[in-house]
């Protein structure tokens, strides 16, 4: 699933990492409802308060060197897109938008294997 997401951080690197986490968070817990009707999907983890219920699991999953990186890529971006990426900066924050691809089938399989979803 390909998403346009925003990330905010102290610098460009932190903003990119946050955008990656935001993409996965949306697919996992919020679902995708913006865009065309064909793109609308429910969240993978539909259980109420799942983020809190499985906090130990998801804290480890989303840590900086965690396994979340296995399920995202920037493969769809071309060099010209990277240069013209939307970006906002303040004195100590960088906010940028990115196109990120989430490997939803592999993510779903991992969640099943780990016992988070059925």
Tab-separated table of C-alpha atoms in Angstrom:
chain	number	residue	atom	x	y	z
A	1	UNK	CA	0.000	0.000	0.000
A	2	UNK	CA	1.414	3.372	-0.995
A	3	UNK	CA	0.793	6.344	1.284
A	4	UNK	CA	1.670	10.027	1.470
A	5	UNK	CA	2.608	10.780	5.065
A	6	UNK	CA	4.143	13.609	7.075
A	7	UNK	CA	7.001	13.382	9.542
A	8	UNK	CA	8.403	15.875	12.012
A	9	UNK	CA	11.816	15.827	13.693
A	10	UNK	CA	14.875	17.785	14.805
A	11	UNK	CA	16.466	17.278	11.407
A	12	UNK	CA	15.723	15.697	8.040
A	13	UNK	CA	16.775	12.205	9.160
A	14	UNK	CA	14.486	12.268	12.220
A	15	UNK	CA	11.586	13.591	10.121
A	16	UNK	CA	12.023	10.750	7.601
A	17	UNK	CA	12.111	8.132	10.370
A	18	UNK	CA	8.980	9.616	11.949
A	19	UNK	CA	7.183	9.607	8.580
A	20	UNK	CA	7.967	5.881	8.207
A	21	UNK	CA	6.570	5.164	11.676
A	22	UNK	CA	3.485	7.297	10.961
A	23	UNK	CA	2.768	5.290	7.798
A	24	UNK	CA	2.884	1.998	9.691
A	25	UNK	CA	0.877	3.419	12.591
A	26	UNK	CA	-1.882	4.486	10.195
A	27	UNK	CA	-2.008	1.079	8.501
A	28	UNK	CA	-1.953	-0.761	11.848
A	29	UNK	CA	-4.329	1.259	14.013
A	30	UNK	CA	-6.241	3.886	12.011
A	31	UNK	CA	-6.849	2.329	8.618
A	32	UNK	CA	-6.779	4.315	5.388
A	33	UNK	CA	-9.887	6.313	4.535
A	34	UNK	CA	-8.589	9.240	2.458
A	35	UNK	CA	-8.126	8.930	-1.296
A	36	UNK	CA	-10.108	6.862	-3.737
A	37	UNK	CA	-12.667	4.314	-2.569
A	38	UNK	CA	-10.448	1.499	-3.848
A	39	UNK	CA	-7.722	2.577	-1.408
A	40	UNK	CA	-9.948	2.568	1.681
A	41	UNK	CA	-8.868	-0.192	4.076
A	42	UNK	CA	-9.659	-0.958	7.712
A	43	UNK	CA	-6.843	-1.066	10.289
A	44	UNK	CA	-4.912	-4.328	10.544
A	45	UNK	CA	-5.314	-4.332	14.328
A	46	UNK	CA	-9.010	-3.701	14.878
A	47	UNK	CA	-9.025	-4.469	18.603
A	48	UNK	CA	-9.892	-1.451	20.752
A	49	UNK	CA	-6.918	-0.011	22.671
A	50	UNK	CA	-4.579	-2.518	20.999
A	51	UNK	CA	-1.672	-0.065	21.135
A	52	UNK	CA	-2.002	0.045	24.927
A	53	UNK	CA	-2.902	-3.636	25.364
A	54	UNK	CA	0.178	-4.777	23.430
A	55	UNK	CA	2.370	-1.828	24.434
A	56	UNK	CA	5.445	-3.973	25.155
A	57	UNK	CA	5.226	-5.536	21.701
A	58	UNK	CA	4.646	-2.286	19.802
A	59	UNK	CA	7.238	-0.298	21.791
A	60	UNK	CA	9.813	-2.852	20.672
A	61	UNK	CA	8.399	-2.919	17.152
A	62	UNK	CA	8.616	0.873	16.696
A	63	UNK	CA	11.971	1.506	18.429
A	64	UNK	CA	14.622	3.146	16.251
A	65	UNK	CA	16.355	-0.120	15.346
A	66	UNK	CA	13.142	-2.163	15.550
A	67	UNK	CA	11.622	-4.520	13.006
A	68	UNK	CA	9.241	-1.869	11.596
A	69	UNK	CA	11.845	-1.028	8.941
A	70	UNK	CA	11.343	-4.439	7.293
A	71	UNK	CA	7.842	-3.429	6.190
A	72	UNK	CA	8.426	-0.027	4.600
A	73	UNK	CA	10.288	1.276	1.597
A	74	UNK	CA	10.774	4.473	-0.341
A	75	UNK	CA	11.020	2.492	-3.576
A	76	UNK	CA	8.308	4.455	-5.388
A	77	UNK	CA	10.155	7.762	-5.086
A	78	UNK	CA	12.175	8.986	-8.026
A	79	UNK	CA	15.103	11.382	-7.797
A	80	UNK	CA	13.050	14.347	-9.016
A	81	UNK	CA	10.376	13.620	-6.387
A	82	UNK	CA	12.982	13.574	-3.619
A	83	UNK	CA	14.240	16.996	-4.643
A	84	UNK	CA	10.795	18.579	-4.812
A	85	UNK	CA	9.482	16.943	-1.651
A	86	UNK	CA	7.224	19.231	0.372
A	87	UNK	CA	9.131	20.569	3.331
A	88	UNK	CA	8.610	23.047	6.119
A	89	UNK	CA	11.256	24.131	8.612
A	90	UNK	CA	11.291	26.144	11.787
A	91	UNK	CA	14.229	27.001	14.012
A	92	UNK	CA	14.414	23.564	15.591
A	93	UNK	CA	11.967	21.349	13.668
A	94	UNK	CA	11.752	19.932	10.167
A	95	UNK	CA	8.414	18.736	8.767
A	96	UNK	CA	8.236	16.967	5.428
A	97	UNK	CA	5.895	14.800	3.410
A	98	UNK	CA	6.958	11.555	1.776
A	99	UNK	CA	5.573	8.771	-0.351
A	100	UNK	CA	6.071	5.498	1.510
A	101	UNK	CA	5.183	1.965	0.499
A	102	UNK	CA	4.008	-0.392	3.270
A	103	UNK	CA	4.321	-4.139	2.677
A	104	UNK	CA	0.914	-4.873	4.175
A	105	UNK	CA	0.774	-8.658	3.451
A	106	UNK	CA	4.136	-9.259	5.153
A	107	UNK	CA	3.147	-7.031	8.075
A	108	UNK	CA	-0.133	-8.912	8.492
A	109	UNK	CA	1.713	-12.241	8.424
A	110	UNK	CA	4.134	-11.080	11.147
A	111	UNK	CA	1.279	-9.895	13.362
A	112	UNK	CA	-0.441	-13.269	12.947
A	113	UNK	CA	2.790	-15.137	13.705
A	114	UNK	CA	3.381	-13.026	16.830
A	115	UNK	CA	-0.202	-13.569	18.058
A	116	UNK	CA	-1.369	-9.955	17.804
A	117	UNK	CA	-4.122	-10.667	15.248
A	118	UNK	CA	-5.937	-13.826	14.216
